[in-house]
Structure formats: C-alpha cells, structure tokens
PDB file of C-alpha atoms in Angstrom:
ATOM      1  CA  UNK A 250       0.000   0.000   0.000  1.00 96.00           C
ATOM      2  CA  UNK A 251       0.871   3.650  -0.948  1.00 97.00           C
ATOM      3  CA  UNK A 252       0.364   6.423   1.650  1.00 98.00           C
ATOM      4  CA  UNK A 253       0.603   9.787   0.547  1.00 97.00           C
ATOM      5  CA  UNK A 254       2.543  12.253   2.586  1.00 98.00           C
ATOM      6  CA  UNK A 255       1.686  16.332   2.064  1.00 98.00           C
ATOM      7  CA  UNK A 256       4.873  18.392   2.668  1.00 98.00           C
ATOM      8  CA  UNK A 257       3.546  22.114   2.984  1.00 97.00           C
ATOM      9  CA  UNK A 258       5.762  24.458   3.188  1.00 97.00           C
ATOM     10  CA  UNK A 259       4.716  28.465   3.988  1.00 96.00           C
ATOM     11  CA  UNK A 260       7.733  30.094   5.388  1.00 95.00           C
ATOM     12  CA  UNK A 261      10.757  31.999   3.341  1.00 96.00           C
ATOM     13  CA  UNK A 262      13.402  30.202   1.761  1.00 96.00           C
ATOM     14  CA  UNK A 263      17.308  30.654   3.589  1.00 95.00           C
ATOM     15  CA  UNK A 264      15.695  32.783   6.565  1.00 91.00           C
ATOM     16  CA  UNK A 265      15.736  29.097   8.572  1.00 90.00           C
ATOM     17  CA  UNK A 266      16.656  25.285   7.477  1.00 93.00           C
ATOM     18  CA  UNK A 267      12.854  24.082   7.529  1.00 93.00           C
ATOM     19  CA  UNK A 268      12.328  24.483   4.332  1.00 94.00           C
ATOM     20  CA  UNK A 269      15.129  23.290   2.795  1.00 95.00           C
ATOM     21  CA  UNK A 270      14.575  20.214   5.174  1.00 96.00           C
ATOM     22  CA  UNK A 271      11.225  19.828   3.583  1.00 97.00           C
ATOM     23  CA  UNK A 272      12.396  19.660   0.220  1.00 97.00           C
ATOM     24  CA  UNK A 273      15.073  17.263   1.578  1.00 97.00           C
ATOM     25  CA  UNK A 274      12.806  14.606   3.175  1.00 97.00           C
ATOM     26  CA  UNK A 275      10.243  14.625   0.685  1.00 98.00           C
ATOM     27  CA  UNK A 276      13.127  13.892  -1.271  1.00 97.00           C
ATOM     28  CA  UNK A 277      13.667  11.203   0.807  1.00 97.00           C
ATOM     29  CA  UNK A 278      10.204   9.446   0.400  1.00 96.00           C
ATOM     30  CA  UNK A 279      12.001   8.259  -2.697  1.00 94.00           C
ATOM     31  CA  UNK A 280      14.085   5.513  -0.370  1.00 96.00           C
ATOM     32  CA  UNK A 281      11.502   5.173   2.602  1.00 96.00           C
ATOM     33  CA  UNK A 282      11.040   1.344   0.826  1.00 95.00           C
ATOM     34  CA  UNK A 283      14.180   0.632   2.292  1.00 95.00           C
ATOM     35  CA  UNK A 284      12.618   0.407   6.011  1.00 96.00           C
ATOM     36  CA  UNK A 285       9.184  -0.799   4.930  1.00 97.00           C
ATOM     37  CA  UNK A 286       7.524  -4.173   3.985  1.00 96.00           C
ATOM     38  CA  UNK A 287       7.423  -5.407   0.123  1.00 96.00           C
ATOM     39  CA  UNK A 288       4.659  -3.341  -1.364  1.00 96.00           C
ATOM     40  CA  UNK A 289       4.645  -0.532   1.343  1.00 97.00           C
ATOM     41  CA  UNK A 290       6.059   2.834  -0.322  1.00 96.00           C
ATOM     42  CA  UNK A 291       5.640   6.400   0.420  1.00 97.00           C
ATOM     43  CA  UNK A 292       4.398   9.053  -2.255  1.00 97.00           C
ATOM     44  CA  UNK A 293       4.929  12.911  -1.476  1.00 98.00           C
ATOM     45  CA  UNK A 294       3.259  15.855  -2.523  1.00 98.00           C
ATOM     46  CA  UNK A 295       5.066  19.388  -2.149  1.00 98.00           C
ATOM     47  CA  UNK A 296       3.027  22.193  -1.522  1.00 98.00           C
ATOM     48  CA  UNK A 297       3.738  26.206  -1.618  1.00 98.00           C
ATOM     49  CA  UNK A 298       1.530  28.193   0.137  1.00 98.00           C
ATOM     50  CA  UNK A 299       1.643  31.695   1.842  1.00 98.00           C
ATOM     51  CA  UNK A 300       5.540  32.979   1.893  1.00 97.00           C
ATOM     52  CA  UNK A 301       6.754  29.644   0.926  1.00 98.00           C
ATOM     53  CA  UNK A 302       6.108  29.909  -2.297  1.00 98.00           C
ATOM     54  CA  UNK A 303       8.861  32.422  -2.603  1.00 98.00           C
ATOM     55  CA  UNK A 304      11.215  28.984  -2.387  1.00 98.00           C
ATOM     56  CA  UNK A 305      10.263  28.628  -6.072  1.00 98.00           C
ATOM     57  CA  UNK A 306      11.294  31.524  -7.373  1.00 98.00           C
ATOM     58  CA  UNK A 307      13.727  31.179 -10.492  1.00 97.00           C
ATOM     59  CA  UNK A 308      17.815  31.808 -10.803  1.00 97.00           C
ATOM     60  CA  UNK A 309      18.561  32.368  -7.417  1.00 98.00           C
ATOM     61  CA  UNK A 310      21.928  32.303  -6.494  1.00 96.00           C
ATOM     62  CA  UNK A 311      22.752  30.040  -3.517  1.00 96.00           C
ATOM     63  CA  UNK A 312      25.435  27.708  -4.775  1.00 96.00           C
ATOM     64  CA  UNK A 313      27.445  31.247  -6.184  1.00 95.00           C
ATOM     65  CA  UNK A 314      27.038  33.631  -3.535  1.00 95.00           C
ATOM     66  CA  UNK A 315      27.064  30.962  -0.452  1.00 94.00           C
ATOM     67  CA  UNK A 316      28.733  27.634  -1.740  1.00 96.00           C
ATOM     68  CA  UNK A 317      25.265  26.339  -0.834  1.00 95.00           C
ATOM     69  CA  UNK A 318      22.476  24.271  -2.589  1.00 96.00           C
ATOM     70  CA  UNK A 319      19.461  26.901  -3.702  1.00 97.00           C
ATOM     71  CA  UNK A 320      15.971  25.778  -3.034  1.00 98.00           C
ATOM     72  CA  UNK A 321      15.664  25.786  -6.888  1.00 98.00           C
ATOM     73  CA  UNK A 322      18.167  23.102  -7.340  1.00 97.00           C
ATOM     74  CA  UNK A 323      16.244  20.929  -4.848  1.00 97.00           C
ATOM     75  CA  UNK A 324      13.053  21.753  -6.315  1.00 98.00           C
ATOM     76  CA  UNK A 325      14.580  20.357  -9.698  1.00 98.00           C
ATOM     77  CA  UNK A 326      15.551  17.205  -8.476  1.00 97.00           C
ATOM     78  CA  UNK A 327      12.198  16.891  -7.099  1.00 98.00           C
ATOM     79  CA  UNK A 328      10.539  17.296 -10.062  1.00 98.00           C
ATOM     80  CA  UNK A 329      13.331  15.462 -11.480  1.00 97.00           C
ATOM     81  CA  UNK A 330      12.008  12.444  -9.553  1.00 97.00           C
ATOM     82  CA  UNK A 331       8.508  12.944 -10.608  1.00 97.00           C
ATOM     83  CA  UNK A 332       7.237  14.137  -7.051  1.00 98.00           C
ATOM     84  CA  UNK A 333       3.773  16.258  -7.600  1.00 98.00           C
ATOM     85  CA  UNK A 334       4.978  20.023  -6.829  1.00 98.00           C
ATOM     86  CA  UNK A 335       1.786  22.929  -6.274  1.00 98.00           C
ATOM     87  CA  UNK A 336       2.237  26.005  -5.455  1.00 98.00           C
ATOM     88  CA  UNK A 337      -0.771  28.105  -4.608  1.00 98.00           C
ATOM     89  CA  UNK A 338      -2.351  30.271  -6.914  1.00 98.00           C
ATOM     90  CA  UNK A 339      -3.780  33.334  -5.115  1.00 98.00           C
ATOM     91  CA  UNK A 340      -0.338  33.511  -2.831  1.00 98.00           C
ATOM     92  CA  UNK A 341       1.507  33.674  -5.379  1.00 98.00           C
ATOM     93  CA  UNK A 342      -0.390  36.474  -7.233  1.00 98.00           C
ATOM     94  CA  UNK A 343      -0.479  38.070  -4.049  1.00 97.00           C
ATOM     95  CA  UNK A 344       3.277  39.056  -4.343  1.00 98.00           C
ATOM     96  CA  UNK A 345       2.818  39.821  -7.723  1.00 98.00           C
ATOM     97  CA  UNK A 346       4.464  36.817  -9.046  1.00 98.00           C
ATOM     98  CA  UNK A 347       3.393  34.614 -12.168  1.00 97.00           C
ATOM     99  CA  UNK A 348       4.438  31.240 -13.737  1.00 97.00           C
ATOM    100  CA  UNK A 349       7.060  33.162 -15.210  1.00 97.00           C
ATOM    101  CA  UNK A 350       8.902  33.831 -12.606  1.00 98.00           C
ATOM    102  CA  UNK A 351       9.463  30.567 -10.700  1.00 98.00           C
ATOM    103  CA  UNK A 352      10.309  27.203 -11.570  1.00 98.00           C
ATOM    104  CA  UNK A 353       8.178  25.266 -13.155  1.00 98.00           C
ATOM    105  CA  UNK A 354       9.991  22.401 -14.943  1.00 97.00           C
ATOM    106  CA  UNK A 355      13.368  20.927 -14.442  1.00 97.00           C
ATOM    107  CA  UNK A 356      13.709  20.017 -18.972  1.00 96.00           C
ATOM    108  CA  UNK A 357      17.155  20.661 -18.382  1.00 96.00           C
ATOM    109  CA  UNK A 358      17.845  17.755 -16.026  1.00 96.00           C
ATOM    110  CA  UNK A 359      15.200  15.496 -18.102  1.00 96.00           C
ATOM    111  CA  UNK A 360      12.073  16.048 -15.831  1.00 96.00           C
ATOM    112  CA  UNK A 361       9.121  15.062 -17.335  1.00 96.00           C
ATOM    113  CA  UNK A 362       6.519  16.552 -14.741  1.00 97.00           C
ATOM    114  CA  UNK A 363       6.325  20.256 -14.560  1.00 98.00           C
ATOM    115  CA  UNK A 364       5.488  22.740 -11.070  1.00 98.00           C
ATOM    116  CA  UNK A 365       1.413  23.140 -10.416  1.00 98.00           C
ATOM    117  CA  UNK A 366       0.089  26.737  -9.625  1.00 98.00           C
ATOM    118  CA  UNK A 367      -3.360  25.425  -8.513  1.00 98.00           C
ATOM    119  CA  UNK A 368      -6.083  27.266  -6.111  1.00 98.00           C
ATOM    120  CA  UNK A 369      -5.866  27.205  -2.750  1.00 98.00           C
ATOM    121  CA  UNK A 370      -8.737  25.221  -2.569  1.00 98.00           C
ATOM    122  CA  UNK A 371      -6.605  22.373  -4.613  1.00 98.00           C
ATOM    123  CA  UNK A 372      -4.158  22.433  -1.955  1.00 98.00           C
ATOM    124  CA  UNK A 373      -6.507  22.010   0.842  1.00 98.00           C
ATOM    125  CA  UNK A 374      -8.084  18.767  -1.331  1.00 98.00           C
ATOM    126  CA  UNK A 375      -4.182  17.159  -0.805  1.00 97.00           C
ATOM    127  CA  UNK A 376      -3.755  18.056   2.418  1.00 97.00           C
ATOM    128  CA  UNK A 377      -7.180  16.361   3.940  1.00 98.00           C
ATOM    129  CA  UNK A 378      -7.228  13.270   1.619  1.00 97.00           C
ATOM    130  CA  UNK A 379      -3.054  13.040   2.531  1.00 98.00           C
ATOM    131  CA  UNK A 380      -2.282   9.851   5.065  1.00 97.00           C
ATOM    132  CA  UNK A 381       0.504  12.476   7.029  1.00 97.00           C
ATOM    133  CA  UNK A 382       0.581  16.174   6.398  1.00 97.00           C
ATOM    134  CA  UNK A 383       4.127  17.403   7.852  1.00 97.00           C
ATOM    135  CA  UNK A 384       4.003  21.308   8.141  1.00 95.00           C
ATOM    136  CA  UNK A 385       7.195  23.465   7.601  1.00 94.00           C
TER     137      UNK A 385
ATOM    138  CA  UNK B 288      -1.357   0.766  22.628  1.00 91.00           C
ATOM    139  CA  UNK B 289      -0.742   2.581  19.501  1.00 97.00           C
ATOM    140  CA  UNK B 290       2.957   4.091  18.796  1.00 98.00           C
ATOM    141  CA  UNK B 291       3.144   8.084  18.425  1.00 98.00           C
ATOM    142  CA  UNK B 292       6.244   9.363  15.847  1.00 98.00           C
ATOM    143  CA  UNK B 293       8.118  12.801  16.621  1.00 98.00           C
ATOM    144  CA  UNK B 294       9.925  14.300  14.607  1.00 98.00           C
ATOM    145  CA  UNK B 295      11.266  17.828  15.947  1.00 97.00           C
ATOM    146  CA  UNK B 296      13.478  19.847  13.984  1.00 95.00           C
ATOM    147  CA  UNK B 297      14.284  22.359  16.945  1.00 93.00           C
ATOM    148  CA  UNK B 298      17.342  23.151  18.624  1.00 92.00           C
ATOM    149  CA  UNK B 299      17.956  21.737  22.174  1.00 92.00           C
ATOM    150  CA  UNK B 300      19.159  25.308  23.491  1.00 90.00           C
ATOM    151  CA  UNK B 301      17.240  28.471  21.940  1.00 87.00           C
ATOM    152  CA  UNK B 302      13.404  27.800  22.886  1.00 89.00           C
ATOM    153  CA  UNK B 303      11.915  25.194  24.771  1.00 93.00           C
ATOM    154  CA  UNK B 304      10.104  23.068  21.973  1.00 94.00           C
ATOM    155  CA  UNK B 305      12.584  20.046  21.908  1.00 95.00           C
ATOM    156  CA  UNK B 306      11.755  19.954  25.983  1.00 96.00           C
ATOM    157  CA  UNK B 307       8.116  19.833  24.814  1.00 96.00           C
ATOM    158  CA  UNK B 308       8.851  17.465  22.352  1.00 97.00           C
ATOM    159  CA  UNK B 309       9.990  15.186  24.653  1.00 97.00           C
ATOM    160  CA  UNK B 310       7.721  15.604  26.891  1.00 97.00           C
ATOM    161  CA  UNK B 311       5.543  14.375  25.068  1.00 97.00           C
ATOM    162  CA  UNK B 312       7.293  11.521  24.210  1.00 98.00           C
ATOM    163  CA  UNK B 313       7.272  10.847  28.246  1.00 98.00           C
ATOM    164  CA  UNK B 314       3.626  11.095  28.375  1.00 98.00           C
ATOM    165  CA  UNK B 315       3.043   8.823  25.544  1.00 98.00           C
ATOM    166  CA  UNK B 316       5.063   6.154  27.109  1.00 98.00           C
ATOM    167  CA  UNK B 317       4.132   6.335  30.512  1.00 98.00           C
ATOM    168  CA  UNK B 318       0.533   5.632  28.761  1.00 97.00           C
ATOM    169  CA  UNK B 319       1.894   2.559  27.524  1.00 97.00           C
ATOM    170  CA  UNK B 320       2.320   3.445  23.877  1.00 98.00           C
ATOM    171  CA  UNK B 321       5.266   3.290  21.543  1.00 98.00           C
ATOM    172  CA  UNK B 322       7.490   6.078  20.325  1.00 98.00           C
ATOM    173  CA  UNK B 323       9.567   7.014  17.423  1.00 98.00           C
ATOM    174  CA  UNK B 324      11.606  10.362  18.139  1.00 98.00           C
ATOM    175  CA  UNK B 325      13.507  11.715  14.838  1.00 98.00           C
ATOM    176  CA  UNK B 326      15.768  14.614  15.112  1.00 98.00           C
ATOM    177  CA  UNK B 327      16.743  17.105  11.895  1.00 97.00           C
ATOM    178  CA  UNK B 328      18.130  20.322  11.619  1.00 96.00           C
ATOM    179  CA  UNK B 329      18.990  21.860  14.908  1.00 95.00           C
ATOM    180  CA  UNK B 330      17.716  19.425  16.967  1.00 96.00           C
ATOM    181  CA  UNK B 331      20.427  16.989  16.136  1.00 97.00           C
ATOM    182  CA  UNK B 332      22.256  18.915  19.003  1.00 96.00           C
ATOM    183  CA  UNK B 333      20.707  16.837  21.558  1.00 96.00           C
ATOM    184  CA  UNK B 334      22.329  13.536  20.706  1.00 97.00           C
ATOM    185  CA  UNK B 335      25.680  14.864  21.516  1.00 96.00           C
ATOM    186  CA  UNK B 336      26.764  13.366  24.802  1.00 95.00           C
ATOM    187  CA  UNK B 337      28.846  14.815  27.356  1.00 93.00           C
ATOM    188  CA  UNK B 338      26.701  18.046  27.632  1.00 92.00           C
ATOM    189  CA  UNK B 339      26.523  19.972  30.907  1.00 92.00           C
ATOM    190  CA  UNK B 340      23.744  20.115  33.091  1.00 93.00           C
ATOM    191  CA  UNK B 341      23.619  24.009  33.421  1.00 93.00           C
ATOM    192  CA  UNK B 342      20.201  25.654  35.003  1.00 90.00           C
ATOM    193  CA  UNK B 343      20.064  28.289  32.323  1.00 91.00           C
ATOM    194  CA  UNK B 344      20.249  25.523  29.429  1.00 91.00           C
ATOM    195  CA  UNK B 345      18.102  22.512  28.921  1.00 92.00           C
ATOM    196  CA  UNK B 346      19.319  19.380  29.420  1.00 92.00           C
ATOM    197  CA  UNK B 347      17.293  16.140  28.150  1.00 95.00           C
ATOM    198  CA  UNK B 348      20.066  14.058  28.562  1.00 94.00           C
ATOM    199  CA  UNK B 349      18.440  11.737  31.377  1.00 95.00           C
ATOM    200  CA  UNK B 350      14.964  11.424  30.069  1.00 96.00           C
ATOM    201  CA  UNK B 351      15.664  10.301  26.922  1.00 97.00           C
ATOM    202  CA  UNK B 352      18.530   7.565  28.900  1.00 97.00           C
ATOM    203  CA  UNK B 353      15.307   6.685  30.789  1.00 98.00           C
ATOM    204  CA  UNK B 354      12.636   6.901  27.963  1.00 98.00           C
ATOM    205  CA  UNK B 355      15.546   4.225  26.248  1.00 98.00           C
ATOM    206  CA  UNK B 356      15.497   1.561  29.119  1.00 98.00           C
ATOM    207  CA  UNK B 357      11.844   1.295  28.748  1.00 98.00           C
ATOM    208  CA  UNK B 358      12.535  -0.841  25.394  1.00 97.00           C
ATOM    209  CA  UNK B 359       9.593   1.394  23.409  1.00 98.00           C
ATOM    210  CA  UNK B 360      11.108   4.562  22.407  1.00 98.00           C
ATOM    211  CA  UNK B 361      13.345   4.828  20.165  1.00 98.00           C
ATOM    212  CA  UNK B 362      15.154   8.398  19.006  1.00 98.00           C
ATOM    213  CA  UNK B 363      17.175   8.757  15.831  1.00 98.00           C
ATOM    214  CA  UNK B 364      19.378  11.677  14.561  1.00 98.00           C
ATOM    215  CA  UNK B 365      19.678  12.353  10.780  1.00 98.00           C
ATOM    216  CA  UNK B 366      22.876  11.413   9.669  1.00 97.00           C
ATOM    217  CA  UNK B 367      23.363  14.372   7.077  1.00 97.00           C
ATOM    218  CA  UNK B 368      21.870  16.834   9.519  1.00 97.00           C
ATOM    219  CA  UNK B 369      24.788  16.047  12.391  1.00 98.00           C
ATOM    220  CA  UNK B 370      27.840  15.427   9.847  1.00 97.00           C
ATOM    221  CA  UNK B 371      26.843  18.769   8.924  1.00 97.00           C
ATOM    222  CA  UNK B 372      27.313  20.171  12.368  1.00 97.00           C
ATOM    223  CA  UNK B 373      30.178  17.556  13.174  1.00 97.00           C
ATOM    224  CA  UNK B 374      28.327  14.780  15.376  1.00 97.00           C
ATOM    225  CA  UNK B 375      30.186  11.812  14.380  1.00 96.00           C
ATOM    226  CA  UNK B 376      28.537   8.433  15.379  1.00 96.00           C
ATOM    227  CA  UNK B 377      31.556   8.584  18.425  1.00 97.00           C
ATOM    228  CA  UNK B 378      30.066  11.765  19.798  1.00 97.00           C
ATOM    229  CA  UNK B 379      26.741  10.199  19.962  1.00 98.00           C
ATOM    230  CA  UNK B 380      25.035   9.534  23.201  1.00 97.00           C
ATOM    231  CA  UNK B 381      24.114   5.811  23.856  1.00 96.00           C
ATOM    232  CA  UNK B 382      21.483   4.343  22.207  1.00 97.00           C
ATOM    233  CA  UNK B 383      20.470   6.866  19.562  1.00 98.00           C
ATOM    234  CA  UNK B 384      20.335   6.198  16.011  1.00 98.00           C
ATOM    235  CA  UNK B 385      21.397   7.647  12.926  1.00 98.00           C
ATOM    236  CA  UNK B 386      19.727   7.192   9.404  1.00 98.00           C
ATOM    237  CA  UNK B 387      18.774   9.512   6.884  1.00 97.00           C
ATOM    238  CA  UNK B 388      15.476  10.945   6.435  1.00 97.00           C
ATOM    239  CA  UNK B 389      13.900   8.362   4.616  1.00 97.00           C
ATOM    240  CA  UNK B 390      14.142   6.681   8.441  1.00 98.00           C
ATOM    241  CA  UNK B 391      11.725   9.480   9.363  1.00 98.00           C
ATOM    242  CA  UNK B 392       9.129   8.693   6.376  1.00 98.00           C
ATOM    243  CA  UNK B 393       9.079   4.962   7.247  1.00 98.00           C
ATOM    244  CA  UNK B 394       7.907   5.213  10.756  1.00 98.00           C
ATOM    245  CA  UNK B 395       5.773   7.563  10.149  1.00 97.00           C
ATOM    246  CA  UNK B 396       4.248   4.932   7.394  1.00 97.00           C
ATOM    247  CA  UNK B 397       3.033   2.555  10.572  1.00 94.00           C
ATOM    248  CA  UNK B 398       2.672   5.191  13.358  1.00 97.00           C
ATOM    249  CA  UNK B 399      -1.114   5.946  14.160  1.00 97.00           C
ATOM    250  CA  UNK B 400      -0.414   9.402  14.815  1.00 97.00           C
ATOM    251  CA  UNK B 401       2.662  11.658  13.932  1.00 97.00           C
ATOM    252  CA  UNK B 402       3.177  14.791  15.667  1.00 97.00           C
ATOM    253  CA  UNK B 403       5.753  16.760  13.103  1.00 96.00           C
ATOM    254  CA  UNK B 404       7.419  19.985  14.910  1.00 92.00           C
ATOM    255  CA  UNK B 405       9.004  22.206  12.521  1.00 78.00           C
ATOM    256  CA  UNK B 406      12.448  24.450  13.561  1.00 73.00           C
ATOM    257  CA  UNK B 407      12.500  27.943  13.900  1.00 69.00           C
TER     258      UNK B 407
END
C-alpha cells in the first residue's frame, strides 16, 4: 500500500533550514522502501503556500554567492524524480508573481513533470485526503 | 497501545520546543504506547553526549537515557543533519540512532499518529 505524505511548506526560503529540510525529506520518500515491507512505499506531494512559495522563485543564487544548494536546485531534483509540486495560486499572485517567474519544470535535467500553480482550494483537497501532512 | 512518531526539527538550546517534544514523548510512554523520536536540523544537538547540566540551558540528557530503558522509544538523529554540524557516530550519546530521512518517512508509514514539529 501507498500512503501519501503532504509536505507544505509556507515560510521563506534561507531565513531558517525548515524548508530546505522539507524539500530534503520529501526527497527522501524516494528511499523510505528501504525500512518498509514489500509493497509498502511512500508518495509525497510538495506544496507552496503563503511565503513559501517564494522557495520557487527562479535563478537564485545560492550555490554562487554561499557555496550552498538553492531551493531551486532541490526543487529540480524533485521534479526530477517525478514528485507532484503545487504552489498556490492566489499567494503567489499576491506578491505579484506569475508562472514566469518561478520554476516550473526541471527540462534541463530530463524532468518530465512540470510545477502546479493550482487554487488554494486544490491544496486544501491534498492536504485532507493526505495519510501524514508534515508542516514546515 | 498505539505508537506516536516525533519528529522535531528544533534546537535543544534556543526555545523550549525540543523539551516539549519530549515531553511528550514521556507522556506517551508512561501511557503505555510506543514512540519514534527523529531529530533534523537543529535538533540533532541533543544527541551529543557529554553536555553539561547548566540551570540556564536545557538538558534532556536523562529522560531520553530513561525513555531508552523502557525498550519502546526509540530516538534517531539524521545522519546528514549532524555530519553537517560535526556529530560523528563517536560523539553520539548511547542508544540513539542515525539514518537519513527516509528513516523518518518509514515510521511515520506505521505510526497511528505523527506529531511533526518544525524548527524555527
């Protein structure tokens, strides 16, 4: 059996590790099989809501002005792995932001699934039909 | 009895929600359930051993040597988390764990409730 895990994520990217750590353990739901029965595997869904969608913004600069991994780079190898990414509609309009300017696919790397802006109400749907939510 | 997962991703000195955390975990167990504690981030600091027992600073080092020697808690540190703040396995206290985070997702997988405390 499956069980789907919501990561949501609403605080700012670098001001704490949270939600990089997010990012990082849904990751991880990737190799949860290795401490579960035969047929028992995790399946993540990423959500951006409130502040935390400014994680997905495009080109920031992490790796060049820190030496550390950027929230973008994390958010490519998720989609790299084919986790579901949303990121909420009205919040992000709400800092006048748009598709354009945050990362929605990861062609580069080979991704084949591309970053959701959905309604809030979307978001709410995963979280209360998730088996865990885990709140960052 | 049903078994409760932690995870807590706050730092043993700087606030009191690792104490909490814990706490929790006490109360759990002296109810007769099971408990999975998982430390990221910050809260990594607590499986060093040899800290002080200072007034001003918590200090969860005996609970948790307690919680251990009732044989249903268990309480794991991420591995990446405490390289990256140079906790070796040797400065580890005894009896914690260390995996990586897909340790975290597994018990959470068979715990009937998880209780998932973000860091500052």
């Amino acid at each position: 059996m499956i069980k789907r895990y919501a990561f949501v994520v609403n605080k700012l990217p670098y001001k704490a590790e949270t939600t990089r750590l997010a990012l990082t353990h849904a990751i991880a739901s990737q190799t949860a099989e290795i401490h579960l029965e035969d047929g028992q595997g995790v399946e993540p869904v990423i959500a951006f809501i409130g502040e935390g969608v400014l994680n997905c913004l495009k080109n920031q600069k992490a790796l060049d002005i820190y030496g550390v991994t950027s929230q973008e780079m994390h958010l490519k190898n998720a989609l790299l792995l084919d986790l579901k990414v949303l990121v909420c509609k009205e919040d992000l309009e709400r800092f006048g932001l748009s598709q354009d300017d945050i990362v929605m696919d990861a062609e580069e790397l080979g991704a084949e699934v591309t970053t959701q802006v959905v309604p809030f109400d979307d978001i709410m749907k995963e979280i209360e039909t998730a088996d865990q939510v885990l709140y960052f | 009895m049903g078994k409760l997962t932690i995870g807590c991703f706050s730092s043993l000195v700087g606030s009191l929600t690792l104490d909490f955390a814990v706490k929790l975990a006490e109360a759990a167990i002296k109810k007769g359930h099971e408990v999975d504690f998982w430390l990221s981030g910050n809260a990594t600091m607590l499986a060093k051993k040899n800290q002080s027992k200072f007034r001003d600073y918590s200090h969860l080092a005996e609970t948790i040597k307690e919680l251990l020697g009732t044989g249903r808690f268990q309480i794991t540190m991420c591995e990446a988390c405490g390289k990256a703040r140079g906790i070796q396995e040797e400065d580890v206290m005894e009896g914690f764990q260390i995996y990586s985070m897909d340790w975290y997702l597994a018990s959470i997988y068979n715990a009937d409730r998880l209780v998932h405390i973000g860091g500052e």
